[in-house]
PDB file of C-alpha atoms and ligand atoms in Angstrom:
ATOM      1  CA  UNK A 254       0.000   0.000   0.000  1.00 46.00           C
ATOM      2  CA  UNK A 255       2.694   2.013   0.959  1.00 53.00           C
ATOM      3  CA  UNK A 256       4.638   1.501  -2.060  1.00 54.00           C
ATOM      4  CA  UNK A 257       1.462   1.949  -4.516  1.00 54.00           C
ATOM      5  CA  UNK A 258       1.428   5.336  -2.457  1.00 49.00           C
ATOM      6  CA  UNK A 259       4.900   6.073  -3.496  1.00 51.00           C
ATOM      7  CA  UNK A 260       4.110   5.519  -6.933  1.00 49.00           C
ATOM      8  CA  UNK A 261       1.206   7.230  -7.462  1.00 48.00           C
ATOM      9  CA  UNK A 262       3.268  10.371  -6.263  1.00 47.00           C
ATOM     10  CA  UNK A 263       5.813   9.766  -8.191  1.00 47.00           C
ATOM     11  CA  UNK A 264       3.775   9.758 -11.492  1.00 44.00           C
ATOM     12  CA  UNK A 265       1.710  12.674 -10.490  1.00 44.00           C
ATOM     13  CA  UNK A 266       4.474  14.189  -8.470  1.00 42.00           C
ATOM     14  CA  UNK A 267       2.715  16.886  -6.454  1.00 54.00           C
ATOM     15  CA  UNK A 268       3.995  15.713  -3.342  1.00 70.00           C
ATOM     16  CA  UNK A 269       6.879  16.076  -3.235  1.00 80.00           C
ATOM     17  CA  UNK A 270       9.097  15.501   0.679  1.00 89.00           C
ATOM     18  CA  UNK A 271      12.474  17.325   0.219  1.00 92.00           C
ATOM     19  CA  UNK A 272      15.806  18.075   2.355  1.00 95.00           C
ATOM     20  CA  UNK A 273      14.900  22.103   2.509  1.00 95.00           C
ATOM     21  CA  UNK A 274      18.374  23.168   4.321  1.00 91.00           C
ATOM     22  CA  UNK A 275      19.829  26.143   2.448  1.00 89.00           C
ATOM     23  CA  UNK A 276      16.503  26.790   0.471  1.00 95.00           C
ATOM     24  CA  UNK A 277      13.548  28.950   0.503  1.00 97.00           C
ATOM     25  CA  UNK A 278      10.384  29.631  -0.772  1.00 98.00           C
ATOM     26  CA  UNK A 279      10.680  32.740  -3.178  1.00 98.00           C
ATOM     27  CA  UNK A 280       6.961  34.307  -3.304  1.00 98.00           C
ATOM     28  CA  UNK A 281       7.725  37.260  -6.049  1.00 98.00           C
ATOM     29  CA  UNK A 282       4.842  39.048  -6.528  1.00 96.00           C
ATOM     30  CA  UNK A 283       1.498  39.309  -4.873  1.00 97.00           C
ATOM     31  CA  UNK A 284      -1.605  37.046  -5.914  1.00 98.00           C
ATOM     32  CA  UNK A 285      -4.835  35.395  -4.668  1.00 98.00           C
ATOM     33  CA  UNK A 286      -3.508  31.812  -5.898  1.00 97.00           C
ATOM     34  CA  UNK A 287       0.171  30.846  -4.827  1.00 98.00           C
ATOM     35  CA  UNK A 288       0.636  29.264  -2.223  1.00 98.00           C
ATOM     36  CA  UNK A 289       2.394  26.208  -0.694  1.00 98.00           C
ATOM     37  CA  UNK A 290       0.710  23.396   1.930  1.00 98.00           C
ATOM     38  CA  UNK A 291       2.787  22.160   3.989  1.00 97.00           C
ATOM     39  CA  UNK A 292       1.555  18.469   5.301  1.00 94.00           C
ATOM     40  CA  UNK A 293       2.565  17.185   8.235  1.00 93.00           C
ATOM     41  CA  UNK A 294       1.103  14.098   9.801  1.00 85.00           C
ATOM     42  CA  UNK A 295      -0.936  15.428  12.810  1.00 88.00           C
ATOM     43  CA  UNK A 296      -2.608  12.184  14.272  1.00 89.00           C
ATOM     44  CA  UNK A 297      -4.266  13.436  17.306  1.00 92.00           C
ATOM     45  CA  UNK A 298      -5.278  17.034  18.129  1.00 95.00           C
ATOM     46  CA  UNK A 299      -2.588  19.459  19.174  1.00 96.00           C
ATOM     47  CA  UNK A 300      -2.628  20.953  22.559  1.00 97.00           C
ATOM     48  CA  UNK A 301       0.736  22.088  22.435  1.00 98.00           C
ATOM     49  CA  UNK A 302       2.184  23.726  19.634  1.00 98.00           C
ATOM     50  CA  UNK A 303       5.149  25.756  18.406  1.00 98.00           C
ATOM     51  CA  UNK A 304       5.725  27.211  15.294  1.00 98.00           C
ATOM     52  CA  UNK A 305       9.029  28.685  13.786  1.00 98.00           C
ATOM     53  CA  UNK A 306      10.212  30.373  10.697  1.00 98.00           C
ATOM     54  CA  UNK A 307      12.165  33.160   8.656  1.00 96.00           C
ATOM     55  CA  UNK A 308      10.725  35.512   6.474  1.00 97.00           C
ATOM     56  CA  UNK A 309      12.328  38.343   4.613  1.00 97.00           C
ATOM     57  CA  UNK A 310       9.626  40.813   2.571  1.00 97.00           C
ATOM     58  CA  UNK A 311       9.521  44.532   1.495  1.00 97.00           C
ATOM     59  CA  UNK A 312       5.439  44.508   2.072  1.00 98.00           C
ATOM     60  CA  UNK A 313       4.206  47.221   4.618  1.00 97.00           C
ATOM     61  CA  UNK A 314       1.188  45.698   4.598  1.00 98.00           C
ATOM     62  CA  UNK A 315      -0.365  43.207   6.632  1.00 98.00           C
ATOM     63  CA  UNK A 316       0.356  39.498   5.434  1.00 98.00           C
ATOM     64  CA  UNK A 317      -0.151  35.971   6.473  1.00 98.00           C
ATOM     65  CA  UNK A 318       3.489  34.054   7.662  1.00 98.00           C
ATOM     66  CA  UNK A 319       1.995  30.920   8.484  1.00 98.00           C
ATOM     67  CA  UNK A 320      -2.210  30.080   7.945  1.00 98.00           C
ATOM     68  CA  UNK A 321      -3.538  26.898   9.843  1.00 97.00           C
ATOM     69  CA  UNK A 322      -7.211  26.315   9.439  1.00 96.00           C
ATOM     70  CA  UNK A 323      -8.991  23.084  10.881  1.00 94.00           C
ATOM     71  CA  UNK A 324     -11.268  20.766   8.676  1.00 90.00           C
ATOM     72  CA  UNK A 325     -15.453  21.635   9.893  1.00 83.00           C
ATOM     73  CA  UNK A 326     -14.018  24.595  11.694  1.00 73.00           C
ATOM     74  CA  UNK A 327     -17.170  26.932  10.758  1.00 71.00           C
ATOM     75  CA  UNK A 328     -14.834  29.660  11.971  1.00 74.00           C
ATOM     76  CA  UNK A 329     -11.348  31.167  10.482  1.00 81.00           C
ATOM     77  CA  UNK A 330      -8.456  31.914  11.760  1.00 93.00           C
ATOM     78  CA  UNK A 331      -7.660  28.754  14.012  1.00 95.00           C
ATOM     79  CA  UNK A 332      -4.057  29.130  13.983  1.00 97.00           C
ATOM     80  CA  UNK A 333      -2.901  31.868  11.881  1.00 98.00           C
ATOM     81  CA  UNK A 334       0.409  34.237  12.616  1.00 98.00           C
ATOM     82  CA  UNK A 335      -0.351  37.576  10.681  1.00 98.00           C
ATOM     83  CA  UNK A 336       2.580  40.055  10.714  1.00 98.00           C
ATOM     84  CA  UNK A 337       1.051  43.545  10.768  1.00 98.00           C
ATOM     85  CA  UNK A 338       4.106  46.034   9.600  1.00 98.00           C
ATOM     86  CA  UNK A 339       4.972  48.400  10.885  1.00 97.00           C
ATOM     87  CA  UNK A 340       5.751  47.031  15.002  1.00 97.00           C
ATOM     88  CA  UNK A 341       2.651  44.477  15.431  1.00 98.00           C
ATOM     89  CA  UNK A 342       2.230  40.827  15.203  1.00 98.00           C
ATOM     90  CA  UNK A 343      -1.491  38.786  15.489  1.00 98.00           C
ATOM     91  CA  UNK A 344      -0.895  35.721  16.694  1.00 98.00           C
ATOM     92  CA  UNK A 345      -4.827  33.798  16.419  1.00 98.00           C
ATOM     93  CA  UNK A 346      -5.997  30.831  18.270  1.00 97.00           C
ATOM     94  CA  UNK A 347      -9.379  29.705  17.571  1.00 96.00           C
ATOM     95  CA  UNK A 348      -9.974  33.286  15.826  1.00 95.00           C
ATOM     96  CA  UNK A 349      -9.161  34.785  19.299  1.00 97.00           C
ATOM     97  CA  UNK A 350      -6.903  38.062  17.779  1.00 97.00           C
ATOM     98  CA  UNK A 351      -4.022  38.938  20.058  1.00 98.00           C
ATOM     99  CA  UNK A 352      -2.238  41.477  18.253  1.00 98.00           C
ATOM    100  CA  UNK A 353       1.071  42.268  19.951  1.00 98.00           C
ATOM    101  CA  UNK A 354       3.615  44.937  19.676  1.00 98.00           C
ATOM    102  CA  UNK A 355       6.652  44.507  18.158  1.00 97.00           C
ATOM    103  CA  UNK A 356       9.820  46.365  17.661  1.00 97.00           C
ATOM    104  CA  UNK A 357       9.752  47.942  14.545  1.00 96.00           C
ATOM    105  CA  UNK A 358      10.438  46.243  11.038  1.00 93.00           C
ATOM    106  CA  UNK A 359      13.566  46.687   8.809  1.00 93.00           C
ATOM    107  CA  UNK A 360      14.261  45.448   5.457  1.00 94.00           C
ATOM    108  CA  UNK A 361      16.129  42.064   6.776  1.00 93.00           C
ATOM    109  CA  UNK A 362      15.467  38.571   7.892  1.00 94.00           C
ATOM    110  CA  UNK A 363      13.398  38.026  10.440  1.00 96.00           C
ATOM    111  CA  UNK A 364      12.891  35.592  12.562  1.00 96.00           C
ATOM    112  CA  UNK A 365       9.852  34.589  14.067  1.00 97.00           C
ATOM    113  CA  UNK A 366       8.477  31.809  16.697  1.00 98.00           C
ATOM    114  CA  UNK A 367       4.828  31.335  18.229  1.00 98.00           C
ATOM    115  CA  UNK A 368       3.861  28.718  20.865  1.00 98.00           C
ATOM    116  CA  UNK A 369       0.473  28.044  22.422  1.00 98.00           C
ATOM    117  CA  UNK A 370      -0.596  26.004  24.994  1.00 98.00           C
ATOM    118  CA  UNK A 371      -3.991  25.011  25.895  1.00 98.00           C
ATOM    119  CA  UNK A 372      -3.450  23.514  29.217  1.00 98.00           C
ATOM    120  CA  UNK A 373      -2.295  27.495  30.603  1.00 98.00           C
ATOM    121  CA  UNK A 374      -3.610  29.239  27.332  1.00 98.00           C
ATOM    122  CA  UNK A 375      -0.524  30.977  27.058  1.00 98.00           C
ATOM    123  CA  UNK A 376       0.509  32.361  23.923  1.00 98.00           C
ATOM    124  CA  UNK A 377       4.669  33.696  23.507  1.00 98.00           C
ATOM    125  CA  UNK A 378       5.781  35.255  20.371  1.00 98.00           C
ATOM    126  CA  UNK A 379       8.993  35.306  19.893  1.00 97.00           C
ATOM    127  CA  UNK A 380      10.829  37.387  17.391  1.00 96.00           C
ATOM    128  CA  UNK A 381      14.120  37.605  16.274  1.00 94.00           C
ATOM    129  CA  UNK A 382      14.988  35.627  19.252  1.00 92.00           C
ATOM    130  CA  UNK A 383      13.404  38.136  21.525  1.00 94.00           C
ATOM    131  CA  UNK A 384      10.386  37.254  23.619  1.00 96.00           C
ATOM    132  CA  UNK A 385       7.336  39.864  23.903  1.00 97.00           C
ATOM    133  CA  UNK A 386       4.600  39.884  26.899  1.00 97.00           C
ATOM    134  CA  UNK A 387       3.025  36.778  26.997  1.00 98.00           C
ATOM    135  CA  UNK A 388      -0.730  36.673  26.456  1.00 98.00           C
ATOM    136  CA  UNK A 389      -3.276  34.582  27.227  1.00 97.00           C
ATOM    137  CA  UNK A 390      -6.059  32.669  24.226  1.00 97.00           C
ATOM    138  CA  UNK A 391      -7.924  29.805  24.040  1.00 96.00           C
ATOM    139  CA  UNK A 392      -7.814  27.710  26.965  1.00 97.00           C
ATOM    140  CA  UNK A 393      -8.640  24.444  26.074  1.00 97.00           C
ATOM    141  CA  UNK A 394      -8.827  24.424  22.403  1.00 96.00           C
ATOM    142  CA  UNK A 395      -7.607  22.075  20.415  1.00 95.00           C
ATOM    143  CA  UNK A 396      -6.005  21.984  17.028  1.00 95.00           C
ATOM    144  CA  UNK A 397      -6.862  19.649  14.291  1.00 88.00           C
ATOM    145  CA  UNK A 398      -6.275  16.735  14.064  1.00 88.00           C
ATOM    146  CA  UNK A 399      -7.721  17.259  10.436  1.00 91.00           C
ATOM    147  CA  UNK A 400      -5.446  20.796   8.902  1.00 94.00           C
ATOM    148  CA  UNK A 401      -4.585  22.533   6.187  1.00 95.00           C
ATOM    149  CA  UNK A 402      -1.315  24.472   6.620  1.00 97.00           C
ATOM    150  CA  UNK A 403      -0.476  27.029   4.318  1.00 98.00           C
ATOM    151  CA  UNK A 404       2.301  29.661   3.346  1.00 98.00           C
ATOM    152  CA  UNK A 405       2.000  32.478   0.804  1.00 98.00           C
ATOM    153  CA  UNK A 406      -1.843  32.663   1.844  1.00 98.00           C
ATOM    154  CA  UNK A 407      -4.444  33.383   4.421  1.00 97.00           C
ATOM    155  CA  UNK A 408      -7.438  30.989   4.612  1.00 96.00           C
ATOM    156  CA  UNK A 409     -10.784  32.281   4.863  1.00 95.00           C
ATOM    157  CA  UNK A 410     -12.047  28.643   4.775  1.00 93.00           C
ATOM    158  CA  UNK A 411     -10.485  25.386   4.659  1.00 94.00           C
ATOM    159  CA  UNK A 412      -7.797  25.700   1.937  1.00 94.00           C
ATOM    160  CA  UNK A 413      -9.015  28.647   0.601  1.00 95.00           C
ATOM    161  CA  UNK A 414     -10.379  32.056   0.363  1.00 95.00           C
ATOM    162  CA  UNK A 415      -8.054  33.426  -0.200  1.00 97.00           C
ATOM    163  CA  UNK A 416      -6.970  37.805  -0.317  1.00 98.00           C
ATOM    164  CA  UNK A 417      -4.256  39.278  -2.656  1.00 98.00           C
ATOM    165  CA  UNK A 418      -4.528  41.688   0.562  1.00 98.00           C
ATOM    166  CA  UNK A 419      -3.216  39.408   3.166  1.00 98.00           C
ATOM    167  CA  UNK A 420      -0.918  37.359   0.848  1.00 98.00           C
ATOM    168  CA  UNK A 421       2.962  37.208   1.611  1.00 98.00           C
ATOM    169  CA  UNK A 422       5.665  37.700  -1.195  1.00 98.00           C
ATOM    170  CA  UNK A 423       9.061  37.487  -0.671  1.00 98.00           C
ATOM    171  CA  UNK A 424      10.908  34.585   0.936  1.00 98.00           C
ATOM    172  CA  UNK A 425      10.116  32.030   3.475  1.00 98.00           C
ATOM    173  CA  UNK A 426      12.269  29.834   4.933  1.00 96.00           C
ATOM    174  CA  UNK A 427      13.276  27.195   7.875  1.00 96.00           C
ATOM    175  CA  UNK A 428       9.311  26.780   8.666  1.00 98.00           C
ATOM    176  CA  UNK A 429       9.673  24.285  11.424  1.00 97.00           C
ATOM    177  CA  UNK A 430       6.483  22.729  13.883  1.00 98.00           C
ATOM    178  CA  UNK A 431       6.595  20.609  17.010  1.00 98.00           C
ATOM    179  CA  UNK A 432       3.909  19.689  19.109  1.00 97.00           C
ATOM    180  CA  UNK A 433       5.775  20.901  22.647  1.00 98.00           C
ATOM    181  CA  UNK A 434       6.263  24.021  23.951  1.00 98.00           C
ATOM    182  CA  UNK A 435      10.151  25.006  23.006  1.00 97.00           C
ATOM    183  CA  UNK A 436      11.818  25.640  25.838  1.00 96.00           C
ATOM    184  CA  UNK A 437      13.880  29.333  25.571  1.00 94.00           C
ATOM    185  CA  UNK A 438      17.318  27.605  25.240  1.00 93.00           C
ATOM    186  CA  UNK A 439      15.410  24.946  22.139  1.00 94.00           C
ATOM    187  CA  UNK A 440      14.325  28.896  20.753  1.00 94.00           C
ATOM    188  CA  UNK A 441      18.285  29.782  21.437  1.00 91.00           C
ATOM    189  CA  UNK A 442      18.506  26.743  19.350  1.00 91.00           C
ATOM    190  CA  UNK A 443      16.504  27.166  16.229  1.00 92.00           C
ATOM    191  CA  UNK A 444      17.632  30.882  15.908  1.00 89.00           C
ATOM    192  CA  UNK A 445      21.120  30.408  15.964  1.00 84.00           C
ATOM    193  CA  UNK A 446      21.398  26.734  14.759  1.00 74.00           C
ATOM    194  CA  UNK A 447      19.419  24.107  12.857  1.00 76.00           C
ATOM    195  CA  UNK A 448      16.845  22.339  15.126  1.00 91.00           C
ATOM    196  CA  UNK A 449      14.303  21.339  12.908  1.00 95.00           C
ATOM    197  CA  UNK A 450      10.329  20.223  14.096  1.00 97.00           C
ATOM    198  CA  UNK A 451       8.630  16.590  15.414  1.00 96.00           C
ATOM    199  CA  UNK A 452       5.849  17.881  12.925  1.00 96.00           C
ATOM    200  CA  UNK A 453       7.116  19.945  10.576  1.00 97.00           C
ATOM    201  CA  UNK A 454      10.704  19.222   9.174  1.00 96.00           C
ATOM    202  CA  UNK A 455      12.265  21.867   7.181  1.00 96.00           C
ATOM    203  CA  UNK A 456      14.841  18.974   6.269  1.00 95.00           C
ATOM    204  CA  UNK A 457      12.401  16.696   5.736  1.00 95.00           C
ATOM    205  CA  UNK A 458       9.211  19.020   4.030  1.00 97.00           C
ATOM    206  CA  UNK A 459       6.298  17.429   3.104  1.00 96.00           C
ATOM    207  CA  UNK A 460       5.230  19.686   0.968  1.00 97.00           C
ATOM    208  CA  UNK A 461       2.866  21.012  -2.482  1.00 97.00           C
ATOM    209  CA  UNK A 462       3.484  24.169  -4.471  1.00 97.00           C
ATOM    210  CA  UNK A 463       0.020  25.711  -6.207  1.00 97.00           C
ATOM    211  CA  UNK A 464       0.433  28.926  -8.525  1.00 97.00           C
ATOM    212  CA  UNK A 465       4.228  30.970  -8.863  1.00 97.00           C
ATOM    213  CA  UNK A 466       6.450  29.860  -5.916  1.00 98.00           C
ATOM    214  CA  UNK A 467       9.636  28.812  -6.538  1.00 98.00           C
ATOM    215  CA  UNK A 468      12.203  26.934  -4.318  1.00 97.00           C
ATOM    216  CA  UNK A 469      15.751  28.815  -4.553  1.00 97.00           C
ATOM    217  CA  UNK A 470      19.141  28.602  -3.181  1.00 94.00           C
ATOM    218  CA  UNK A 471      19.283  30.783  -0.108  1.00 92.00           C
ATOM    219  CA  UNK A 472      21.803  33.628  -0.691  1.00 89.00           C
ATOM    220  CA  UNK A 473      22.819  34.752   2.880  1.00 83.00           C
ATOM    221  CA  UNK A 474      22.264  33.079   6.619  1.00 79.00           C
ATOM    222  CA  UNK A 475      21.787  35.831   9.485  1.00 76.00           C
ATOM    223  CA  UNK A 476      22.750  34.777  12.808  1.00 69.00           C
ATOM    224  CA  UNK A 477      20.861  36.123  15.392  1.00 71.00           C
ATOM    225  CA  UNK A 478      21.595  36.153  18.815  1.00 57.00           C
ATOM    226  CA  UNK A 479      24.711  37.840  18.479  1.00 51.00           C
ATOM    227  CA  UNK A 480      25.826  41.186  19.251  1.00 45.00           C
ATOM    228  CA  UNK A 481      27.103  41.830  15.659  1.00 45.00           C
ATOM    229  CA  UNK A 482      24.691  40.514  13.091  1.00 50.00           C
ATOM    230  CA  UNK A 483      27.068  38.325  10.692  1.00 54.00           C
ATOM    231  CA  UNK A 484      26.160  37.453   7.667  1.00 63.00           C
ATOM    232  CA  UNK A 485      27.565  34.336   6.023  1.00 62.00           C
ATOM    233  CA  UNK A 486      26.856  32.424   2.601  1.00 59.00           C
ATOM    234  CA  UNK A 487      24.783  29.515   4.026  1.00 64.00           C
ATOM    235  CA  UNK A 488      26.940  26.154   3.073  1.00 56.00           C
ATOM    236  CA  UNK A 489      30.262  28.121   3.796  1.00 50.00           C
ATOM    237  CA  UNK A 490      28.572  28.829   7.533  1.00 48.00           C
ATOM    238  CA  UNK A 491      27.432  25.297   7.273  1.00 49.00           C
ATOM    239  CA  UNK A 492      31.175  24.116   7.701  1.00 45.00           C
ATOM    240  CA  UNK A 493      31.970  26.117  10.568  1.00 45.00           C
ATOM    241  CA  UNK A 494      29.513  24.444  13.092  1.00 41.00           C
TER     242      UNK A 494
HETATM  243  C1  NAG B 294      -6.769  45.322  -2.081  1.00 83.71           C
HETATM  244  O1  NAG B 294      -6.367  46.603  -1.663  1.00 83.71           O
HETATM  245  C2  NAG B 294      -6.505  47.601  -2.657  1.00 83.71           C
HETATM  246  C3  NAG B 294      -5.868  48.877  -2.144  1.00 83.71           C
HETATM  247  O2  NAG B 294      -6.332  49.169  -0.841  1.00 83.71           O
HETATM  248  C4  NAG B 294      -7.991  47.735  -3.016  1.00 83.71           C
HETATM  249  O3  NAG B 294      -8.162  48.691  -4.025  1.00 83.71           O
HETATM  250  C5  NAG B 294      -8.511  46.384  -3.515  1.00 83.71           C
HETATM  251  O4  NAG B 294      -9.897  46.435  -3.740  1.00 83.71           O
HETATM  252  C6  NAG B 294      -8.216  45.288  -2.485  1.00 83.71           C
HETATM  253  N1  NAG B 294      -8.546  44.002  -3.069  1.00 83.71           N
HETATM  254  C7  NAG B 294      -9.282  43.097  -2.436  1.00 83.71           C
HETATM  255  C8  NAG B 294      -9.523  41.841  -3.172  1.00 83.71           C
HETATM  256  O5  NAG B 294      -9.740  43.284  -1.322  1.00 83.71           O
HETATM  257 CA1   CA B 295      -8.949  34.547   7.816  1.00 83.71          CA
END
């Protein structure tokens, strides 16, 4: 079954599971239609959850980073982080909005991280390795197990409905998912190093590109966490670890 499985994706190969380390998702212009799913295998709802990637964009608009929506969910929004330039981020649970402040944006890599957990309903955002004032959503939700996980877009309903308004362009990368809470030394760990997701893999993506997205070499690798940002050409950096 397995193997017929295999097949079938090979033939039709819109699946495709790939070794993502030194790539990213180039988004280059705004539409209502590309966008990538990402498909992890959730098998039992998520009541812990942490999500982390880079981004790098010149919109000053608001714009989807990561869109989760839940299959039946009559609602939107069920997991959604929704960077609103110029110094806010909405992190939304269950379509609870909690829009924090942020430091202001600049024209660089950024790095972001969310986690959520039901059992204290406490949301952290991290950014750029930097943690803001907690908040508090959702108590006792649960995600999934059914999900669609998307980049490039915001869902309005279950793999769709899409905006051009709320649609990321630009690059994505190291989009990583675990069902824990990260601990601040594992954050320490996936800005500054690899430390890749239980769920989502960056090394190991699951993954399905729909419309204009394109899977490039990444140019530069910013370390964070320093006092000098560095930047390095990713597989040279790769060698000094
Ligand atoms: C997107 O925003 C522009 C500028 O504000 C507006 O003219 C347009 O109608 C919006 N499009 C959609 C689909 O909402
Ligand atoms: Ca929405």
């Amino acid at each position: 079954m397995e193997l017929y499985v295999m097949m079938l994706m090979l033939i039709t190969g819109s699946v495709a599971q790939q070794d993502l380390g030194n790539k990213v998702f180039l988004f280059p212009k705004p539409t209502a239609t590309a966008h990538v799913i990402l498909k992890p295998k959730i098998e039992k709802p998520l009541q812990k959850v942490t999500v982390c990637l880079q981004s790098y964009t010149e919109l000053s608009r608001s714009h989807s980073l990561f869109s989760l929506a839940m299959s039946g969910s009559r609602k939107d929004n069920d997991f959604l982080i929704f960077s609103k330039p110029p110094a806010s981020c909405s992190v939304y649970i269950n379509q609870d909005e909690n829009n924090i402040k942020t430091d202001p944006e600049v024209l660089d890599w950024k790095h972001t991280c969310v986690t959520w957990d039901s059992d204290t309903g406490v949301v952290q955002l991290w950014v750029n390795g930097k943690l803001y004032p907690r908040r508090y959503s959702s108590k006792g939700f649960s995600i999934g197990p059914e999900t669609r996980i998307i980049l490039g877009q915001e869902q309005d309903s279950f793999g769709g409905g899409f905006d051009i308004n709320q649609s990321f362009s630009g690059e994505i990368s190291d989009v990583n998912m675990w069902d824990y809470i990260l601990t601040p030394e594992d954050i320490q760990k996936v800005v500054s190093d690899d430390y890749n997701g239980n769920l989502i893999n960056w090394r190991s993506l699951n993954f399905e590109i729909k419309g204009n997205v394109l899977v490039q070499p990444k140019l530069q690798c910013k370390h964070w966490g320093y006092t000098n940002t560095l930047y390095t050409q990713c597989n040279v950096d790769k060698q000094f670890r």
